XYZ file of C-alpha atoms in Angstrom:
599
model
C 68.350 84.692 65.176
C 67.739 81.250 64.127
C 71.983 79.697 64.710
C 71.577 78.052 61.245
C 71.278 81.349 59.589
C 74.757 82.920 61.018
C 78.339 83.246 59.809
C 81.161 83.364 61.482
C 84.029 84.567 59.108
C 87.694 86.518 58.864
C 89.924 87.407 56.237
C 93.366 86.363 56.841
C 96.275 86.646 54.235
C 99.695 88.323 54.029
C 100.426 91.805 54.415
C 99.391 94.295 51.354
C 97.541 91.615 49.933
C 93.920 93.278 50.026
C 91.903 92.004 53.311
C 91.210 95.385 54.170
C 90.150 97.200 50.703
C 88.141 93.169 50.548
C 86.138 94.119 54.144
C 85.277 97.588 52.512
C 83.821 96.208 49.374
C 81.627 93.623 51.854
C 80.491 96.060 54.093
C 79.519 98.061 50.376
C 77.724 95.253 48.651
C 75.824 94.784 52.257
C 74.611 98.193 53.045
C 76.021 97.781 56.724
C 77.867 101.422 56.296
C 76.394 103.979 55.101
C 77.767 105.322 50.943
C 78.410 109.062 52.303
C 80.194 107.458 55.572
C 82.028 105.389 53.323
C 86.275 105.837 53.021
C 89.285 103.776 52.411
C 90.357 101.223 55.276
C 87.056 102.399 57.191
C 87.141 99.822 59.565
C 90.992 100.796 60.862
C 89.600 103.176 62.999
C 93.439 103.790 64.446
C 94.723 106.915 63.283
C 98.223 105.076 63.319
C 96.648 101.929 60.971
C 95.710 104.504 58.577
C 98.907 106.474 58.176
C 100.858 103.004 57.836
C 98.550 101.628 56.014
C 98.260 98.152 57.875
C 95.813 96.192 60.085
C 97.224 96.381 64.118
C 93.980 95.235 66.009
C 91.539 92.810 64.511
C 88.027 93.797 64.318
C 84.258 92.829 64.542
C 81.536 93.903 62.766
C 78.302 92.721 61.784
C 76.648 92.605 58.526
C 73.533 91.359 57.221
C 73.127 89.699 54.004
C 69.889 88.440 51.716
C 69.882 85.393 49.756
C 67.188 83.457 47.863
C 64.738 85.112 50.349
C 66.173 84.529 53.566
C 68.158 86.676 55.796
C 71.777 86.014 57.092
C 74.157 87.490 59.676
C 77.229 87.541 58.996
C 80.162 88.292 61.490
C 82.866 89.874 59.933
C 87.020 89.387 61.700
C 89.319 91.487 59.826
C 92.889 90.466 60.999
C 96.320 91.850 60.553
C 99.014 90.701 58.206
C 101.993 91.320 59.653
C 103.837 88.413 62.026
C 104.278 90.563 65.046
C 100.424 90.379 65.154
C 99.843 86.726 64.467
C 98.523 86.510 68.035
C 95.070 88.849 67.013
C 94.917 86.397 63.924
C 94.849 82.960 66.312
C 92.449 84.834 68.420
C 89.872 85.914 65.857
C 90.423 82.152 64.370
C 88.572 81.512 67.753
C 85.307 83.116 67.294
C 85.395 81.659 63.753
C 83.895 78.596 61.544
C 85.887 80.093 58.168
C 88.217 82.003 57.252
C 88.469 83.859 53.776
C 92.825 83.239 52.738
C 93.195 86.309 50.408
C 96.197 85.937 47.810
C 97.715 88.831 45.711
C 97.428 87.476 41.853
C 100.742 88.887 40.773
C 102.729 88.445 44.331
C 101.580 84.728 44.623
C 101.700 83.201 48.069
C 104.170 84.797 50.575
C 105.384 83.698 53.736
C 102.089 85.388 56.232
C 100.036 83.204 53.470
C 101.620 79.888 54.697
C 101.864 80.927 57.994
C 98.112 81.904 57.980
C 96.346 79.136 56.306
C 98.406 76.626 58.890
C 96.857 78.446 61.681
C 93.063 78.084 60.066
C 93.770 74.489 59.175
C 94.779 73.595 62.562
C 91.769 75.727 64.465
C 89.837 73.386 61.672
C 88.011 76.202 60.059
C 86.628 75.582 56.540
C 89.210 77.427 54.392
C 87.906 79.881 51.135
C 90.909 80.936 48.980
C 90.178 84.094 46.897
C 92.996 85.402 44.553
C 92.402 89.303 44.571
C 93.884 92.005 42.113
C 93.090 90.072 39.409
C 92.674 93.556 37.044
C 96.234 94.539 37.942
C 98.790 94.454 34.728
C 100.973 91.676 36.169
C 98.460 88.914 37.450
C 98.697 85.885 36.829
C 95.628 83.622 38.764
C 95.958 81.085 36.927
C 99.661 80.741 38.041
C 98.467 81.619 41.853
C 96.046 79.568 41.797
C 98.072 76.653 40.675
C 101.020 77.805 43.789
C 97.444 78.002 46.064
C 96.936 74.107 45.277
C 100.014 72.878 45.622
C 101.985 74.743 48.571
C 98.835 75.282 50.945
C 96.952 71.977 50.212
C 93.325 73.813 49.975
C 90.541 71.471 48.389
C 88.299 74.228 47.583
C 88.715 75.982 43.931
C 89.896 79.411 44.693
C 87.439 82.761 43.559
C 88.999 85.562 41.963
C 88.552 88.809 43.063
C 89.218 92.641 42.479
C 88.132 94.042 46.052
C 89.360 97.237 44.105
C 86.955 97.443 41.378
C 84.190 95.276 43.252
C 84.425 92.294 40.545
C 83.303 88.840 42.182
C 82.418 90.307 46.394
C 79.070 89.104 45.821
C 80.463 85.698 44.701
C 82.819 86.001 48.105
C 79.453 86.419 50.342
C 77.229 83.790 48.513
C 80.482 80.965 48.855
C 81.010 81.672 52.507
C 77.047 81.017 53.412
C 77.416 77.696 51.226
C 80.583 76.581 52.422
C 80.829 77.435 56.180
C 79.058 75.774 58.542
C 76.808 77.596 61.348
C 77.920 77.948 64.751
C 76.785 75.318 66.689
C 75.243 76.068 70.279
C 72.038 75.630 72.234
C 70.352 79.459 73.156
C 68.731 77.570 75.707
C 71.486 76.051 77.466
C 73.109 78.038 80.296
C 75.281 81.247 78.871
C 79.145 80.587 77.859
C 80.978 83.360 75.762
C 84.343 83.237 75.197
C 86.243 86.393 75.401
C 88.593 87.343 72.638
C 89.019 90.812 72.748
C 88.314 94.025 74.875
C 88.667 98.109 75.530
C 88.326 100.367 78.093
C 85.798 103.455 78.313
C 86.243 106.029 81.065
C 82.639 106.613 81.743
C 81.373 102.839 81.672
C 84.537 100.934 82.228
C 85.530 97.406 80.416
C 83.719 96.457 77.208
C 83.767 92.832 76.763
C 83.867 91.171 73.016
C 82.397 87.845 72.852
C 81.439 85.084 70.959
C 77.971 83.429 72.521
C 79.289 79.611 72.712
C 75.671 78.607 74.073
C 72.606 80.331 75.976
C 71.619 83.566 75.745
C 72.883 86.966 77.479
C 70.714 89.732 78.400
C 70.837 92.700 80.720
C 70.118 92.833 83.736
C 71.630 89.047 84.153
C 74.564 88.411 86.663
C 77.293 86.699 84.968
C 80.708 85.754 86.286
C 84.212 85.352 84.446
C 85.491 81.645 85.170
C 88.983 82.546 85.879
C 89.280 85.482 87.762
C 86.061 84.711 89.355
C 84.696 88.095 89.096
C 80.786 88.543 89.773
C 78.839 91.704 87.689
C 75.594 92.417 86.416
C 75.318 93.270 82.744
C 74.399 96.842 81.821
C 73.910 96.520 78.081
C 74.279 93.622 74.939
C 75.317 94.673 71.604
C 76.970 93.795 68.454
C 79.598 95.869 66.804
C 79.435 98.177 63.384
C 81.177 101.232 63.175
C 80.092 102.039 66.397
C 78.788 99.820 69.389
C 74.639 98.889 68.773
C 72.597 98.042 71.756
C 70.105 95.568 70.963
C 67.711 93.452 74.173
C 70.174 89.979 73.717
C 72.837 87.663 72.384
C 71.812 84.364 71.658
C 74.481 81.655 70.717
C 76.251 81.717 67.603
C 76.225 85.551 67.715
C 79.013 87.991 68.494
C 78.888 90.994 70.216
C 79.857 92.398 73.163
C 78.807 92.932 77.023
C 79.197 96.239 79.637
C 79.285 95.039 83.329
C 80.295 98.465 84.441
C 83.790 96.626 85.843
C 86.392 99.140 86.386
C 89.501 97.096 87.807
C 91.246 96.432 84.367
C 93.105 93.491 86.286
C 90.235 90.813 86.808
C 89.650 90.954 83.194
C 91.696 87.867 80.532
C 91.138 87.768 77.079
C 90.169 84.074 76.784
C 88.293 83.544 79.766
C 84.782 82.148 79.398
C 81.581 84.500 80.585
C 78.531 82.496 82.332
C 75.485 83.020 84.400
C 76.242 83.227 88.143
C 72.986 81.278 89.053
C 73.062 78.659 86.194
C 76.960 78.445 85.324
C 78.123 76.113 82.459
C 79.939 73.271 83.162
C 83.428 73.658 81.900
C 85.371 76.749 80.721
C 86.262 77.375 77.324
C 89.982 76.244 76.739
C 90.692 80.098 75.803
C 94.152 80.884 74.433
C 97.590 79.650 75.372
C 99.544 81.487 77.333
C 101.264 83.904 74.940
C 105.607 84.195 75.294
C 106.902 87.711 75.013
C 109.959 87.372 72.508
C 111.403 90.583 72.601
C 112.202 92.581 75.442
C 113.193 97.091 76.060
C 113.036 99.011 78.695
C 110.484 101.847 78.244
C 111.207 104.846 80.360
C 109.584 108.489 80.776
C 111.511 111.273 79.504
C 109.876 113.440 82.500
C 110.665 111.409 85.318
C 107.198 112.722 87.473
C 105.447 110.802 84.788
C 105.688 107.451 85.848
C 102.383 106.807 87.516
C 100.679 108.100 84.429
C 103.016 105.374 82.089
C 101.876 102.879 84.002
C 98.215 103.369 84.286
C 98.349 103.932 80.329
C 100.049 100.316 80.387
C 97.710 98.853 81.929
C 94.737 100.492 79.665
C 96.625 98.741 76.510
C 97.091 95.357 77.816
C 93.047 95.078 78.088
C 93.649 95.073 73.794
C 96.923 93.830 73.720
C 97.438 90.707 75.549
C 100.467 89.804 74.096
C 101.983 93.126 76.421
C 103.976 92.577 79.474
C 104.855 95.124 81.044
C 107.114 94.895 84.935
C 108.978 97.842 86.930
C 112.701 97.921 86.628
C 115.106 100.953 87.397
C 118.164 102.456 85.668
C 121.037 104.809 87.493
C 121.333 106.584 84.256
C 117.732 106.492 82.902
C 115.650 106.432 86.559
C 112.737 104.614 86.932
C 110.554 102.389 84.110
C 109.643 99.098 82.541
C 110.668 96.342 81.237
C 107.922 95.537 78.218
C 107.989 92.481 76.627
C 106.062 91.787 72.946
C 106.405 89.826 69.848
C 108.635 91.714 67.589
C 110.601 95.233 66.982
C 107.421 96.373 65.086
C 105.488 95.270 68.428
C 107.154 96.959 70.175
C 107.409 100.770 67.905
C 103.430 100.561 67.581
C 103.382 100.525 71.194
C 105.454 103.214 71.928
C 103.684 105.304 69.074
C 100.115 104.292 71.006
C 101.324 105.675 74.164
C 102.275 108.670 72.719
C 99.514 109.139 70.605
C 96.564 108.122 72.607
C 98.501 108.813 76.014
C 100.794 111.935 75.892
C 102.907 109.651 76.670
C 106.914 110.802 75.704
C 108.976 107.876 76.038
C 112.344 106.193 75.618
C 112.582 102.393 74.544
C 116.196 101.440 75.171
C 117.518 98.834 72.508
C 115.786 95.492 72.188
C 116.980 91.893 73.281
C 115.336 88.214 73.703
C 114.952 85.942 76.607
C 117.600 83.720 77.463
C 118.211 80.562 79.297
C 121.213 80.504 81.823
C 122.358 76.949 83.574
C 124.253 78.118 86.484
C 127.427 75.989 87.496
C 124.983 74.476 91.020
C 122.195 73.058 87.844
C 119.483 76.144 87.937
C 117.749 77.123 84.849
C 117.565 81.271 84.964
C 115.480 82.744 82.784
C 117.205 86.399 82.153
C 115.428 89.229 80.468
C 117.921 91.868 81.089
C 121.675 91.727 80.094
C 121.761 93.510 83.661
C 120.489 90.551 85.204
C 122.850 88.171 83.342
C 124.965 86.200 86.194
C 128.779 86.411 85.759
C 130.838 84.281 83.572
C 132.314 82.063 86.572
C 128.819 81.025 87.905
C 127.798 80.030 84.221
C 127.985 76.142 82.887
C 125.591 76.723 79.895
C 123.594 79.775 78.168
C 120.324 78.755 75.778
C 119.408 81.133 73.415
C 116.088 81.101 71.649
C 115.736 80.194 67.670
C 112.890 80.065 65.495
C 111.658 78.955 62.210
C 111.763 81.020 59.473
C 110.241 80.979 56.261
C 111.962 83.386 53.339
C 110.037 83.864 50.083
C 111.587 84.977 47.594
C 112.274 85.769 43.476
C 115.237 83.565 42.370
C 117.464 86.115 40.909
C 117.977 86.885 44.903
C 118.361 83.440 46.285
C 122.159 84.027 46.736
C 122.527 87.430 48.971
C 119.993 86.107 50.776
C 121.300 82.767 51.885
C 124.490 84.738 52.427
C 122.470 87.024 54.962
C 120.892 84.125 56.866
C 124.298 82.205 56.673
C 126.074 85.469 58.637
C 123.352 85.554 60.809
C 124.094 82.457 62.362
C 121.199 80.761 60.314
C 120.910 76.780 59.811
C 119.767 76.138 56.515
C 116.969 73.310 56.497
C 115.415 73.424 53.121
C 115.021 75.358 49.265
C 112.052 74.490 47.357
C 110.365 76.156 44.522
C 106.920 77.561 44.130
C 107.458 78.383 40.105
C 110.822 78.583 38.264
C 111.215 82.149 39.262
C 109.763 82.083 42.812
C 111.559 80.403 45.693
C 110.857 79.736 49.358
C 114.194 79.097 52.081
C 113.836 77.570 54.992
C 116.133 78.743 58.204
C 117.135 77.804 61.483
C 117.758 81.471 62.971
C 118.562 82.611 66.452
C 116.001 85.134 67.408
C 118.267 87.854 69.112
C 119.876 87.989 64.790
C 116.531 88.869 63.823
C 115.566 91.431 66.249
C 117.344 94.551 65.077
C 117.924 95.132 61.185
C 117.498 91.210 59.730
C 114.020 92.684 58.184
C 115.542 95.694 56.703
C 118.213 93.910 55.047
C 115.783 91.362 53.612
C 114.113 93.814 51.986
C 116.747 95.791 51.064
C 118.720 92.741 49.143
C 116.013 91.970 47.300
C 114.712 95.033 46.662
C 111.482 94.621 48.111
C 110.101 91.423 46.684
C 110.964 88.918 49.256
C 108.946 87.876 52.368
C 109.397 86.968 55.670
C 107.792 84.768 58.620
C 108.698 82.838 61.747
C 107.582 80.586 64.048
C 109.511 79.932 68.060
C 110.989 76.489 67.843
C 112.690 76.500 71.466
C 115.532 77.110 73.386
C 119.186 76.135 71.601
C 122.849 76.068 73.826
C 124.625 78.938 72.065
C 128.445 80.538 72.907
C 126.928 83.999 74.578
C 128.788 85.966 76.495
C 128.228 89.232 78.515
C 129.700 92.578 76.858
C 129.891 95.046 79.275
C 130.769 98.714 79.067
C 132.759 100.653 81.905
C 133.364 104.707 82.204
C 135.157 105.678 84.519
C 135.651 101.867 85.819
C 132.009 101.798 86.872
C 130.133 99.142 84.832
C 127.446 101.687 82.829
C 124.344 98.651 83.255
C 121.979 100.382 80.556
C 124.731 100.137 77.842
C 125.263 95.758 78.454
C 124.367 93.331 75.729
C 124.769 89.649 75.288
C 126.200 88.843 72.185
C 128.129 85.928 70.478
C 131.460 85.537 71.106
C 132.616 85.776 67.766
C 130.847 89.352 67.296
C 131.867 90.766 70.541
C 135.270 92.505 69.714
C 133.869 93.962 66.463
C 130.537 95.143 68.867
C 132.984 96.225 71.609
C 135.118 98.481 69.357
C 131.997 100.277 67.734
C 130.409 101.046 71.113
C 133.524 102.628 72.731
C 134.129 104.723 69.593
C 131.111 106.020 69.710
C 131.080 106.755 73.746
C 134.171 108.460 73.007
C 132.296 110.804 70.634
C 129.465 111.696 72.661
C 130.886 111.609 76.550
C 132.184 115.547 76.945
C 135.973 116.135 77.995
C 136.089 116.574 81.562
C 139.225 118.162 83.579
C 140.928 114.532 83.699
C 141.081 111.796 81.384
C 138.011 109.253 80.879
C 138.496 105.823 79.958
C 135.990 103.979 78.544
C 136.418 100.614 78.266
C 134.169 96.923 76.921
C 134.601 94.006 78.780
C 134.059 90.291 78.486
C 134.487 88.195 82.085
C 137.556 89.965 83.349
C 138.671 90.962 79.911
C 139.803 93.978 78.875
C 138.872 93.822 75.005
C 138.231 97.416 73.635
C 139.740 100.585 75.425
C 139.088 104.248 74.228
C 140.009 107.396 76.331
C 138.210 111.077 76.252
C 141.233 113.062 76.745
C 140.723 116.116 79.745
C 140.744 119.925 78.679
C 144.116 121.603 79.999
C 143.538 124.615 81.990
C 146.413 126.903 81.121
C 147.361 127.825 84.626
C 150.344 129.704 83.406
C 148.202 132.354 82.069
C 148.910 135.131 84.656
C 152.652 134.427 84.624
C 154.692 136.799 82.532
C 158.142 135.546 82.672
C 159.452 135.353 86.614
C 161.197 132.125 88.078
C 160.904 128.964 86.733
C 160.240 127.459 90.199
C 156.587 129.276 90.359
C 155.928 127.847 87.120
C 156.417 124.276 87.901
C 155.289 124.389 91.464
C 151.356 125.524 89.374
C 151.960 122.741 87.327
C 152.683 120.100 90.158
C 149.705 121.687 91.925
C 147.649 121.139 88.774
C 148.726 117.354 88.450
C 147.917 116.498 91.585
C 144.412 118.076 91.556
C 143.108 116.367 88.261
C 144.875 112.826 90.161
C 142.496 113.206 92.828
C 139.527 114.254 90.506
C 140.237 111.164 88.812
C 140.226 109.047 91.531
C 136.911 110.547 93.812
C 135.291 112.635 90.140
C 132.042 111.186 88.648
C 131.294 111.474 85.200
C 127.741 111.838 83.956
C 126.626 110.759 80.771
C 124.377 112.680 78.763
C 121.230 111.614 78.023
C 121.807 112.086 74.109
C 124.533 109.653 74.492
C 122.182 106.612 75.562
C 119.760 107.806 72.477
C 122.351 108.085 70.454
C 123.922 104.230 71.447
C 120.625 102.670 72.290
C 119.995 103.442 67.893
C 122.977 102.272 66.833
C 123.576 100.381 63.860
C 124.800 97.259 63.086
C 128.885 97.245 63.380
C 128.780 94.705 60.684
């Protein structure tokens, strides 16, 4: 198709705000699916999107469009909304010249809105802003429209929209064929595609989604990936609807996708560039930066002889989820696993849910922590991922911790609990503007490893709902960390460590031994289990033994038998307690790995 006569769009706005209920009403008003195949959310194909009722995976799909007589193609990115998955947002930008910024007429702009319509603006896409649920009782567009102009800086009037009831979609089409540009790109020139997403079929291996930079791609052709230097012929060109169409080629401007028939999930990289092997283009596409896991778990089988099977379903998700990392590490108490980094704690549940869902996977993710930065007393920079690889206190001259930006939108009325929450966080207050005279945004300096656990929950439980929340990495800050570590039976128990701040440790330390105490079962001799800082004793808790009554079969006698069974007795449980091991129940590290906040 002629380039001039092709879209390139997504819909990007904060979560719940209506991209998804927007895509069905386009793919309605274009005839590209079918009225009796037609459903809520029909292009979250995820069985887990659809029960949550958010985007997780952006997606492609092609629909065609008539105007004044001629014909258009239009590329269709629907994007999540949530900030764990800003990474599929900044990759869809990619394969983009617009972007559609959807926002709620009686929410206003959020936090995902500003984050959003920075991340357009500086990928330089031509912005639309369309303010949707204008029918509901509370909207106010005229309001939103005036917060649109002045917080996000957007030239362009915004359109108002019901993707509900279908008012204005046809307005949404026509603007986006006026407004953004074509795709620039010769068909002629040799082929470059950039890659910017991908999945994995068992019968015909890697599927490659692309967006045709320049040339043309056909099957038959041998074409090579850039960077991992891999060499295949292509089997089949398509472009994506609710299921994969073949058609004979791609020409540039279009996106679609390629099957090589490549099997080895490894030599394939989101973001690396796809080109003839006899007429290559000069210069890769600059692709994606490299992206920084923030959170890290273990993730371990709960039947240990399932470990190959964990790892090969690993590997199948990182060919859609690049932001995944996933290494081997080993626990005494939990036995063999990984270490998985991602972007946040909801990251990190949707993967677990994935693997057992699509997997039969049945897993344990062991409590969450962030990166940090260790100086060692000699001047190295460590980068530890693990509280059990933290170095000891002696060998330490400086620990970095990382912090991040974040944005807090929020009603007035609760302003004050939640500057109180990001002030006991450890937060940095930076800046308090407002949007209207009821609707605020706050501006945070927060360490990341405060934000990890329950920060989210709280937000939304202090303010009842309303208030939302985004952040952005801002780099690595000196911080007064220290190394909590928790001893049974004076062996150091590595799966239970944590680094935490100094000033929350005893209150941390206490909870965790009282609730070891709990759980651990009384053995014949006394269990101590004790939290310790350096060489530092600072919480102590004991599981007392069971007494066996050994005087049970004496009825009255001498005194001297008695005592002698009693001596015996002492003496035994003082050598269990010096050579006895204790083992810890598995329901134990569950039940520790969920705890709550000792605040």
């Amino acid at each position: 198709m002629d380039p001039t006569h092709i879209r390139n769009f997504c819909l990007i706005a904060h979560i719940d705000h209506g991209k998804s209920t927007l895509a069905d009403r386009l793919l309605e008003v274009t005839g590209t699916v079918p009225r009796r195949q037609m459903r809520d959310q029909v292009m979250d194909v995820m069985e887990l999107e659809r029960e949550r009722g958010i985007t997780i995976k952006a997606k492609a799909i092609r629909m065609v469009y008539r105007l004044a007589g001629e014909t258009y193609q239009m590329n269709l990115i629907d994007t999540p909304g949530h900030v764990d998955f800003t990474y599929e947002v900044s990759r869809a930008l990619a394969a983009c010249e617009g972007a559609v910024l959807i926002v709620d007429a009686s929410q206003g702009v959020e936090a995902q809105t500003l984050a959003n319509a920075a991340l357009a603006q500086e990928a330089q896409l031509r912005v639309i802003p369309v303010i949707n649920k204008i029918d509901l009782p509370a909207a106010d567009p005229t309001g939103v429209a005036r917060q649109a102009r002045d917080t996000l800086e957007l030239t362009d009037p915004p359109l108002l929209v019901s993707a509900k009831e279908g008012t204005g979609v046809e307005t949404v089409l026509k603007t986006v064929i006026e407004r953004v540009p074509p795709p620039t790109g010769d068909p002629e020139a040799p082929l470059a595609g950039l890659i910017f997403d991908s999945w994995y079929d068992a019968y015909r291996g890697v599927f490659l989604t692309i967006k045709v930079l320049s040339g043309t791609a056909r099957p038959g052709m041998r074409v090579r990936l850039m960077r991992s230097e891999l060499s295949a012929q292509v089997e089949e060109v398509g472009f994506l609807q609710l299921k994969p169409v073949k058609v004979e080629q791609l020409t540039a401007g279009e996106v679609g996708y390629l099957v090589t028939g490549v099997k080895d999930i490894h030599r394939v990289r989101i973001g690396d560039t796809v080109t003839e092997e006899d007429r290559p283009t000069s210069h890769p596409h600059p692709g994606y930066r490299e992206l920084t896991p923030m959170v890290y778990a273990g993730l371990y089988p709960m039947n240990s002889g399932a470990y190959e099977a964990l790892q090969q379903a690993l590997e199948k998700l990182h060919l859609t989820d690049v932001a995944l990392v996933a290494v081997p590490e080993s626990s005494g108490a939990l036995g063999f696993g990984f270490r998985v980094g991602g972007l946040g704690l909801l990251h990190l549940e949707i993967l677990k849910e994935r693997l057992e869902r699509e997997f039969g996977q049945q897993v344990l993710v062991t409590a969450p922590n962030v990166v940090y930065r260790v100086i060692t007393s000699q001047g190295k920079t460590m980068t530890v991922e693990s509280p059990a690889m933290f170095p000891t206190q002696g060998g330490v001259r400086e620990i970095q911790e990382p912090f991040v930006a974040a944005t807090v939108v929020t009603p007035s009325e609760f302003v004050g609990p939640l500057m109180q929450l990001c002030h006991d966080r450890r937060g940095i207050f930076q800046d308090m503007r407002y949007l209207t005279p009821v609707r605020v945004i706050l501006r945070y300096h927060l360490p990341l490893g405060e934000i990890v656990s329950d920060f989210y929950d709280q937000l939304k439980s202090l303010s009842r709902g309303y208030a939302s929340f985004d952040y952005e990495f801002l780099g690595y800050r000196p911080s007064d960390l220290v190394k909590l570590e928790v001893l049974v039976q004076n062996q150091v128990i590595e799966a239970l460590c944590s680094v935490i701040h100094r000033e929350r440790a005893y209150a941390q330390a206490r909870w965790l031994v009282e609730r070891l105490r709990e759980l651990i079962p009384r053995q014949l001799f006394e269990v101590p289990i004790q939290a310790r800082v350096g060489s530092r004793i600072i919480a102590r808790e004991t599981v007392r033994a069971i007494k066996k009554d050994v005087l049970a079969k004496c009825y009255g006698g001498d005194i001297t038998r008695k005592r002698k069974l009693l001596e015996k007795q002492k003496e035994g449980k003082k050598r269990m307690k010096q050579f006895g091991q204790v083992e810890i129940p598995q329901e134990a590290f569950l039940a520790v790995l969920k705890r709550e906040d000792p605040r």
